[in-house]
């Protein structure tokens, strides 16, 4: 089955700086890679996703890159703000099968 | 409903008792997932339903755990003879059938076994 590893487990940045979170996956058949943000006491919410037919996707301050050959993908947040502080999870899946999540990254943005 | 609904939101039970956790997915979503999140940990996959069928039960941690889904809608996760290590937040998510689309999560059920 799919195995997703995520790094770092914690990340602290100054407001305005960029944050990068990286994930690797094991199953080359995986073709869907979402990123979720989880705030305290809430369920995870999708912030961006990428499919295997593209290498990069941007949405305002958030971007995701995918390297299928190396089987890794990354989340980039630019101009970080305190409200970006949360736990971020990457995931990998294939055609809506058992989507597997990374262990999460606790991001803290210091004002 | 407007989103994925889970009940109860909190459950405290005595060790050895059985518990049932309920998930109401978004109407029309045929894929349904159960995950477990221990304090400060990631999302541990438990089971996945496509309609009423569970093609992947590999994540269920022991035979004390079971899940069912009826009518392609509501799902129930049952934990028998609960143990303290079962204490966690149990999250349910649903998504559309056959498409790689966003999975919407419920707020979770916080289970505490004392």
Short mmCIF file of N, CA, C and O in Angstrom, two decimals, chain B residues 5-113:
data_model
loop_
_atom_site.label_atom_id
_atom_site.label_comp_id
_atom_site.label_asym_id
_atom_site.label_seq_id
_atom_site.Cartn_x
_atom_site.Cartn_y
_atom_site.Cartn_z
N UNK B 5 -21.45 15.28 8.86
CA UNK B 5 -21.86 15.40 10.26
C UNK B 5 -21.48 14.15 11.02
O UNK B 5 -21.74 13.03 10.56
N UNK B 6 -20.83 14.35 12.16
CA UNK B 6 -20.44 13.21 13.00
C UNK B 6 -21.08 13.35 14.38
O UNK B 6 -21.19 14.45 14.92
N UNK B 7 -21.47 12.20 14.93
CA UNK B 7 -22.03 12.23 16.27
C UNK B 7 -21.62 10.97 17.03
O UNK B 7 -21.42 9.92 16.43
N UNK B 8 -21.45 11.08 18.36
CA UNK B 8 -21.46 12.34 19.09
C UNK B 8 -20.18 13.12 18.83
O UNK B 8 -19.24 12.59 18.27
N UNK B 9 -20.12 14.35 19.28
CA UNK B 9 -18.90 15.12 19.12
C UNK B 9 -17.88 14.71 20.18
O UNK B 9 -16.66 14.76 19.93
N UNK B 10 -18.37 14.32 21.33
CA UNK B 10 -17.52 13.83 22.40
C UNK B 10 -18.14 12.60 23.03
O UNK B 10 -19.36 12.54 23.18
N UNK B 11 -17.30 11.63 23.38
CA UNK B 11 -17.80 10.42 24.02
C UNK B 11 -16.78 9.96 25.05
O UNK B 11 -15.61 9.75 24.73
N UNK B 12 -17.25 9.83 26.29
CA UNK B 12 -16.41 9.27 27.35
C UNK B 12 -17.02 7.92 27.72
O UNK B 12 -18.21 7.83 28.00
N UNK B 13 -16.22 6.89 27.71
CA UNK B 13 -16.72 5.56 27.99
C UNK B 13 -15.76 4.83 28.91
O UNK B 13 -14.57 5.14 28.99
N UNK B 14 -16.30 3.87 29.60
CA UNK B 14 -15.47 3.06 30.49
C UNK B 14 -14.80 1.94 29.70
O UNK B 14 -15.38 1.38 28.76
N UNK B 15 -13.60 1.63 30.11
CA UNK B 15 -12.86 0.53 29.48
C UNK B 15 -13.71 -0.73 29.48
O UNK B 15 -14.35 -1.08 30.48
N UNK B 16 -13.74 -1.39 28.33
CA UNK B 16 -14.49 -2.63 28.21
C UNK B 16 -15.87 -2.47 27.60
O UNK B 16 -16.48 -3.46 27.16
N UNK B 17 -16.36 -1.23 27.55
CA UNK B 17 -17.67 -0.99 26.96
C UNK B 17 -17.55 -0.86 25.44
O UNK B 17 -16.48 -0.57 24.91
N UNK B 18 -18.68 -1.07 24.76
CA UNK B 18 -18.73 -0.89 23.31
C UNK B 18 -19.20 0.53 23.00
O UNK B 18 -20.00 1.11 23.75
N UNK B 19 -18.70 1.08 21.89
CA UNK B 19 -19.15 2.40 21.46
C UNK B 19 -19.48 2.37 19.97
O UNK B 19 -18.90 1.59 19.21
N UNK B 20 -20.42 3.24 19.58
CA UNK B 20 -20.77 3.41 18.17
C UNK B 20 -20.59 4.87 17.79
O UNK B 20 -21.12 5.76 18.47
N UNK B 21 -19.88 5.10 16.71
CA UNK B 21 -19.66 6.44 16.20
C UNK B 21 -20.37 6.54 14.86
O UNK B 21 -20.25 5.65 14.02
N UNK B 22 -21.04 7.68 14.66
CA UNK B 22 -21.86 7.81 13.47
C UNK B 22 -21.32 8.89 12.54
O UNK B 22 -20.82 9.92 13.01
N UNK B 23 -21.46 8.63 11.24
CA UNK B 23 -21.05 9.62 10.24
C UNK B 23 -22.15 9.76 9.20
O UNK B 23 -22.58 8.77 8.59
N UNK B 24 -22.59 11.01 9.00
CA UNK B 24 -23.54 11.34 7.94
C UNK B 24 -22.77 12.07 6.85
O UNK B 24 -22.39 13.24 7.05
N UNK B 25 -22.53 11.44 5.70
CA UNK B 25 -21.74 12.12 4.67
C UNK B 25 -22.57 13.16 3.94
O UNK B 25 -23.78 13.27 4.14
N UNK B 26 -21.91 13.91 3.09
CA UNK B 26 -22.61 14.87 2.25
C UNK B 26 -23.50 14.09 1.28
O UNK B 26 -23.08 13.06 0.72
N UNK B 27 -24.70 14.59 1.10
CA UNK B 27 -25.67 13.91 0.24
C UNK B 27 -25.10 13.70 -1.17
O UNK B 27 -24.56 14.64 -1.78
N UNK B 28 -25.19 12.47 -1.65
CA UNK B 28 -24.71 12.17 -2.99
C UNK B 28 -23.27 11.70 -3.04
O UNK B 28 -22.80 11.20 -4.07
N UNK B 29 -22.54 11.85 -1.95
CA UNK B 29 -21.15 11.37 -1.90
C UNK B 29 -21.16 9.86 -1.62
O UNK B 29 -21.66 9.41 -0.61
N UNK B 30 -20.56 9.11 -2.54
CA UNK B 30 -20.58 7.66 -2.36
C UNK B 30 -19.31 7.12 -1.73
O UNK B 30 -19.29 5.99 -1.26
N UNK B 31 -18.24 7.90 -1.74
CA UNK B 31 -17.01 7.46 -1.08
C UNK B 31 -16.99 8.01 0.34
O UNK B 31 -17.27 9.19 0.57
N UNK B 32 -16.66 7.15 1.28
CA UNK B 32 -16.64 7.55 2.70
C UNK B 32 -15.41 6.93 3.37
O UNK B 32 -15.11 5.75 3.17
N UNK B 33 -14.72 7.74 4.14
CA UNK B 33 -13.48 7.31 4.80
C UNK B 33 -13.60 7.51 6.31
O UNK B 33 -14.20 8.48 6.77
N UNK B 34 -12.97 6.61 7.05
CA UNK B 34 -12.78 6.79 8.49
C UNK B 34 -11.28 6.88 8.77
O UNK B 34 -10.50 6.04 8.27
N UNK B 35 -10.91 7.89 9.57
CA UNK B 35 -9.53 8.05 10.01
C UNK B 35 -9.52 8.20 11.52
O UNK B 35 -10.50 8.63 12.13
N UNK B 36 -8.38 7.89 12.12
CA UNK B 36 -8.19 8.09 13.55
C UNK B 36 -7.02 9.03 13.75
O UNK B 36 -5.97 8.88 13.09
N UNK B 37 -7.19 9.97 14.64
CA UNK B 37 -6.12 10.94 14.92
C UNK B 37 -5.87 10.96 16.42
O UNK B 37 -6.69 11.44 17.20
N UNK B 38 -4.72 10.42 16.82
CA UNK B 38 -4.34 10.47 18.22
C UNK B 38 -3.74 11.83 18.50
O UNK B 38 -3.33 12.55 17.59
N UNK B 39 -3.65 12.19 19.77
CA UNK B 39 -3.23 13.53 20.16
C UNK B 39 -1.90 13.89 19.52
O UNK B 39 -0.89 13.21 19.68
N UNK B 40 -1.90 14.97 18.74
CA UNK B 40 -0.68 15.45 18.13
C UNK B 40 -0.15 14.59 17.01
O UNK B 40 0.96 14.83 16.53
N UNK B 41 -0.93 13.63 16.58
CA UNK B 41 -0.46 12.71 15.55
C UNK B 41 -1.15 12.96 14.21
O UNK B 41 -2.04 13.80 14.11
N UNK B 42 -0.71 12.22 13.20
CA UNK B 42 -1.30 12.33 11.88
C UNK B 42 -2.60 11.58 11.77
O UNK B 42 -3.16 11.10 12.76
N UNK B 43 -3.08 11.46 10.55
CA UNK B 43 -4.34 10.80 10.27
C UNK B 43 -4.08 9.34 9.89
O UNK B 43 -3.49 9.06 8.86
N UNK B 44 -4.55 8.46 10.75
CA UNK B 44 -4.37 7.02 10.52
C UNK B 44 -5.59 6.48 9.78
O UNK B 44 -6.71 6.54 10.29
N UNK B 45 -5.37 5.92 8.58
CA UNK B 45 -6.46 5.37 7.79
C UNK B 45 -7.04 4.14 8.48
O UNK B 45 -6.32 3.26 8.92
N UNK B 46 -8.37 4.08 8.57
CA UNK B 46 -9.04 2.92 9.15
C UNK B 46 -9.73 2.09 8.10
O UNK B 46 -9.48 0.89 7.95
N UNK B 47 -10.66 2.72 7.36
CA UNK B 47 -11.47 1.97 6.40
C UNK B 47 -12.05 2.93 5.37
O UNK B 47 -12.21 4.12 5.64
N UNK B 48 -12.34 2.40 4.20
CA UNK B 48 -12.87 3.18 3.10
C UNK B 48 -14.08 2.45 2.52
O UNK B 48 -14.04 1.23 2.34
N UNK B 49 -15.16 3.16 2.27
CA UNK B 49 -16.35 2.62 1.64
C UNK B 49 -16.55 3.26 0.27
O UNK B 49 -16.38 4.46 0.10
N UNK B 50 -16.96 2.44 -0.69
CA UNK B 50 -17.46 2.93 -1.96
C UNK B 50 -18.89 2.39 -2.03
O UNK B 50 -19.09 1.19 -2.22
N UNK B 51 -19.86 3.27 -1.89
CA UNK B 51 -21.23 2.79 -1.69
C UNK B 51 -21.31 2.08 -0.36
O UNK B 51 -20.83 2.59 0.65
N UNK B 52 -21.90 0.91 -0.35
CA UNK B 52 -22.01 0.12 0.88
C UNK B 52 -20.87 -0.87 1.05
O UNK B 52 -20.80 -1.56 2.08
N UNK B 53 -19.99 -0.94 0.05
CA UNK B 53 -18.91 -1.91 0.09
C UNK B 53 -17.64 -1.28 0.64
O UNK B 53 -17.37 -0.11 0.42
N UNK B 54 -16.87 -2.10 1.33
CA UNK B 54 -15.60 -1.64 1.90
C UNK B 54 -14.46 -2.39 1.23
O UNK B 54 -14.05 -3.45 1.71
N UNK B 55 -13.94 -1.85 0.10
CA UNK B 55 -12.88 -2.56 -0.61
C UNK B 55 -11.56 -2.60 0.16
O UNK B 55 -10.72 -3.43 -0.14
N UNK B 56 -11.42 -1.72 1.14
CA UNK B 56 -10.17 -1.68 1.88
C UNK B 56 -10.46 -1.56 3.36
O UNK B 56 -10.86 -0.50 3.82
N UNK B 57 -10.25 -2.65 4.08
CA UNK B 57 -10.43 -2.66 5.54
C UNK B 57 -9.08 -2.79 6.24
O UNK B 57 -9.01 -3.07 7.43
N UNK B 58 -8.01 -2.57 5.49
CA UNK B 58 -6.68 -2.91 5.99
C UNK B 58 -6.26 -2.08 7.19
O UNK B 58 -5.38 -2.48 7.94
N UNK B 59 -6.89 -0.91 7.36
CA UNK B 59 -6.46 -0.04 8.44
C UNK B 59 -7.08 -0.32 9.79
O UNK B 59 -6.64 0.24 10.80
N UNK B 60 -8.09 -1.17 9.82
CA UNK B 60 -8.73 -1.44 11.12
C UNK B 60 -7.71 -2.09 12.04
O UNK B 60 -7.13 -3.12 11.71
N UNK B 61 -7.47 -1.49 13.22
CA UNK B 61 -6.34 -1.93 14.07
C UNK B 61 -6.52 -3.29 14.72
O UNK B 61 -5.54 -3.92 15.07
N UNK B 62 -7.75 -3.72 14.89
CA UNK B 62 -7.96 -5.04 15.50
C UNK B 62 -9.38 -5.50 15.19
O UNK B 62 -10.18 -4.75 14.64
N UNK B 63 -9.68 -6.74 15.57
CA UNK B 63 -11.02 -7.27 15.30
C UNK B 63 -12.07 -6.68 16.24
O UNK B 63 -13.26 -6.98 16.12
N UNK B 64 -11.64 -5.80 17.13
CA UNK B 64 -12.62 -5.10 17.96
C UNK B 64 -13.28 -3.96 17.18
O UNK B 64 -14.29 -3.43 17.61
N UNK B 65 -12.66 -3.60 16.06
CA UNK B 65 -13.15 -2.50 15.25
C UNK B 65 -13.94 -3.05 14.07
O UNK B 65 -13.48 -3.97 13.38
N UNK B 66 -15.09 -2.46 13.81
CA UNK B 66 -15.87 -2.82 12.63
C UNK B 66 -16.61 -1.59 12.16
O UNK B 66 -16.80 -0.64 12.91
N UNK B 67 -17.00 -1.61 10.90
CA UNK B 67 -17.74 -0.48 10.35
C UNK B 67 -18.72 -1.00 9.32
O UNK B 67 -18.47 -2.01 8.68
N UNK B 68 -19.81 -0.30 9.22
CA UNK B 68 -20.77 -0.63 8.19
C UNK B 68 -21.37 0.64 7.63
O UNK B 68 -21.29 1.71 8.24
N UNK B 69 -21.94 0.47 6.45
CA UNK B 69 -22.60 1.59 5.80
C UNK B 69 -23.85 1.06 5.13
O UNK B 69 -23.81 0.04 4.43
N UNK B 70 -24.94 1.71 5.35
CA UNK B 70 -26.22 1.24 4.82
C UNK B 70 -26.82 2.32 3.92
O UNK B 70 -26.68 3.53 4.19
N UNK B 71 -27.46 1.85 2.85
CA UNK B 71 -28.13 2.77 1.94
C UNK B 71 -27.18 3.73 1.25
O UNK B 71 -27.62 4.77 0.72
N UNK B 72 -25.90 3.38 1.24
CA UNK B 72 -24.93 4.25 0.60
C UNK B 72 -24.80 5.60 1.26
O UNK B 72 -24.29 6.56 0.66
N UNK B 73 -25.24 5.69 2.51
CA UNK B 73 -25.20 6.99 3.18
C UNK B 73 -24.52 6.89 4.54
O UNK B 73 -23.30 6.83 4.60
N UNK B 74 -25.30 6.78 5.60
CA UNK B 74 -24.78 6.81 6.96
C UNK B 74 -23.84 5.64 7.21
O UNK B 74 -24.08 4.51 6.77
N UNK B 75 -22.77 5.93 7.93
CA UNK B 75 -21.83 4.88 8.33
C UNK B 75 -21.68 4.88 9.84
O UNK B 75 -21.75 5.93 10.49
N UNK B 76 -21.48 3.69 10.37
CA UNK B 76 -21.26 3.54 11.80
C UNK B 76 -19.95 2.80 12.03
O UNK B 76 -19.71 1.74 11.44
N UNK B 77 -19.10 3.37 12.87
CA UNK B 77 -17.87 2.71 13.30
C UNK B 77 -18.09 2.20 14.71
O UNK B 77 -18.47 2.98 15.59
N UNK B 78 -17.92 0.91 14.90
CA UNK B 78 -18.16 0.30 16.21
C UNK B 78 -16.84 -0.20 16.79
O UNK B 78 -16.05 -0.85 16.09
N UNK B 79 -16.62 0.14 18.04
CA UNK B 79 -15.45 -0.36 18.75
C UNK B 79 -15.96 -1.18 19.93
O UNK B 79 -16.67 -0.66 20.80
N UNK B 80 -15.62 -2.44 19.95
CA UNK B 80 -16.06 -3.32 21.03
C UNK B 80 -14.98 -3.40 22.10
O UNK B 80 -13.79 -3.29 21.81
N UNK B 81 -15.43 -3.60 23.33
CA UNK B 81 -14.51 -3.81 24.47
C UNK B 81 -13.39 -2.77 24.42
O UNK B 81 -12.21 -3.09 24.35
N UNK B 82 -13.78 -1.50 24.49
CA UNK B 82 -12.83 -0.40 24.31
C UNK B 82 -11.66 -0.50 25.28
O UNK B 82 -11.81 -0.94 26.43
N UNK B 83 -10.51 -0.06 24.79
CA UNK B 83 -9.29 0.00 25.58
C UNK B 83 -8.83 1.46 25.63
O UNK B 83 -9.22 2.27 24.79
N UNK B 84 -7.97 1.77 26.58
CA UNK B 84 -7.50 3.15 26.73
C UNK B 84 -6.77 3.63 25.48
O UNK B 84 -6.86 4.82 25.14
N UNK B 85 -6.07 2.72 24.79
CA UNK B 85 -5.35 3.15 23.59
C UNK B 85 -6.28 3.49 22.43
O UNK B 85 -5.82 4.00 21.40
N UNK B 86 -7.58 3.21 22.60
CA UNK B 86 -8.54 3.60 21.57
C UNK B 86 -8.89 5.08 21.65
O UNK B 86 -9.53 5.63 20.75
N UNK B 87 -8.48 5.73 22.73
CA UNK B 87 -8.77 7.16 22.90
C UNK B 87 -8.12 7.95 21.78
O UNK B 87 -6.91 7.85 21.57
N UNK B 88 -8.92 8.71 21.07
CA UNK B 88 -8.44 9.49 19.91
C UNK B 88 -9.62 10.28 19.36
O UNK B 88 -10.75 10.16 19.84
N UNK B 89 -9.34 11.08 18.34
CA UNK B 89 -10.41 11.71 17.56
C UNK B 89 -10.63 10.87 16.32
O UNK B 89 -9.68 10.56 15.60
N UNK B 90 -11.86 10.49 16.09
CA UNK B 90 -12.22 9.68 14.93
C UNK B 90 -12.88 10.61 13.90
O UNK B 90 -13.91 11.22 14.16
N UNK B 91 -12.23 10.69 12.74
CA UNK B 91 -12.68 11.61 11.69
C UNK B 91 -13.28 10.84 10.52
O UNK B 91 -12.76 9.80 10.12
N UNK B 92 -14.35 11.37 10.00
CA UNK B 92 -15.01 10.79 8.84
C UNK B 92 -14.91 11.82 7.70
O UNK B 92 -14.95 13.03 7.94
N UNK B 93 -14.75 11.32 6.49
CA UNK B 93 -14.72 12.20 5.32
C UNK B 93 -15.51 11.55 4.19
O UNK B 93 -15.64 10.32 4.14
N UNK B 94 -16.03 12.37 3.30
CA UNK B 94 -16.74 11.83 2.14
C UNK B 94 -16.32 12.58 0.88
O UNK B 94 -15.87 13.72 0.95
N UNK B 95 -16.45 11.91 -0.26
CA UNK B 95 -16.15 12.55 -1.53
C UNK B 95 -16.98 11.90 -2.63
O UNK B 95 -17.60 10.86 -2.43
N UNK B 96 -16.98 12.53 -3.79
CA UNK B 96 -17.79 12.04 -4.90
C UNK B 96 -17.25 10.73 -5.45
O UNK B 96 -16.06 10.44 -5.36
N UNK B 97 -18.13 9.97 -6.06
CA UNK B 97 -17.74 8.66 -6.58
C UNK B 97 -16.88 8.79 -7.81
O UNK B 97 -17.15 9.56 -8.71
N UNK B 98 -15.83 7.98 -7.86
CA UNK B 98 -15.09 7.79 -9.09
C UNK B 98 -14.28 8.97 -9.56
O UNK B 98 -13.73 8.96 -10.64
N UNK B 99 -14.21 10.00 -8.77
CA UNK B 99 -13.46 11.18 -9.18
C UNK B 99 -12.41 11.52 -8.14
O UNK B 99 -12.61 11.29 -6.96
N UNK B 100 -11.33 12.06 -8.59
CA UNK B 100 -10.33 12.54 -7.65
C UNK B 100 -10.73 13.94 -7.22
O UNK B 100 -10.38 14.92 -7.85
N UNK B 101 -11.52 14.00 -6.20
CA UNK B 101 -12.05 15.29 -5.77
C UNK B 101 -11.79 15.49 -4.29
O UNK B 101 -11.35 14.59 -3.59
N UNK B 102 -12.13 16.67 -3.86
CA UNK B 102 -11.92 17.04 -2.47
C UNK B 102 -12.69 16.11 -1.54
O UNK B 102 -13.87 15.80 -1.76
N UNK B 103 -12.03 15.66 -0.51
CA UNK B 103 -12.68 14.91 0.56
C UNK B 103 -13.03 15.89 1.66
O UNK B 103 -12.18 16.64 2.13
N UNK B 104 -14.28 15.93 2.03
CA UNK B 104 -14.76 16.84 3.06
C UNK B 104 -14.79 16.09 4.38
O UNK B 104 -15.37 15.01 4.48
N UNK B 105 -14.19 16.70 5.39
CA UNK B 105 -14.11 16.07 6.70
C UNK B 105 -15.18 16.59 7.63
O UNK B 105 -15.58 17.76 7.56
N UNK B 106 -15.63 15.72 8.52
CA UNK B 106 -16.46 16.15 9.63
C UNK B 106 -15.60 16.71 10.74
O UNK B 106 -14.36 16.76 10.63
N UNK B 107 -16.25 17.15 11.80
CA UNK B 107 -15.53 17.74 12.93
C UNK B 107 -14.86 16.69 13.81
O UNK B 107 -14.02 17.01 14.63
N UNK B 108 -15.29 15.44 13.63
CA UNK B 108 -14.69 14.37 14.41
C UNK B 108 -15.46 14.05 15.68
O UNK B 108 -16.25 14.85 16.18
N UNK B 109 -15.22 12.86 16.18
CA UNK B 109 -15.72 12.44 17.49
C UNK B 109 -14.52 12.21 18.39
O UNK B 109 -13.66 11.39 18.06
N UNK B 110 -14.48 12.93 19.49
CA UNK B 110 -13.38 12.73 20.45
C UNK B 110 -13.79 11.64 21.42
O UNK B 110 -14.73 11.81 22.20
N UNK B 111 -13.12 10.51 21.34
CA UNK B 111 -13.40 9.38 22.21
C UNK B 111 -12.37 9.30 23.33
O UNK B 111 -11.17 9.31 23.07
N UNK B 112 -12.86 9.24 24.54
CA UNK B 112 -11.99 9.08 25.70
C UNK B 112 -12.41 7.82 26.45
O UNK B 112 -13.57 7.70 26.86
N UNK B 113 -11.48 6.91 26.61
CA UNK B 113 -11.75 5.66 27.33
C UNK B 113 -11.08 5.75 28.69
O UNK B 113 -9.86 5.94 28.78
#
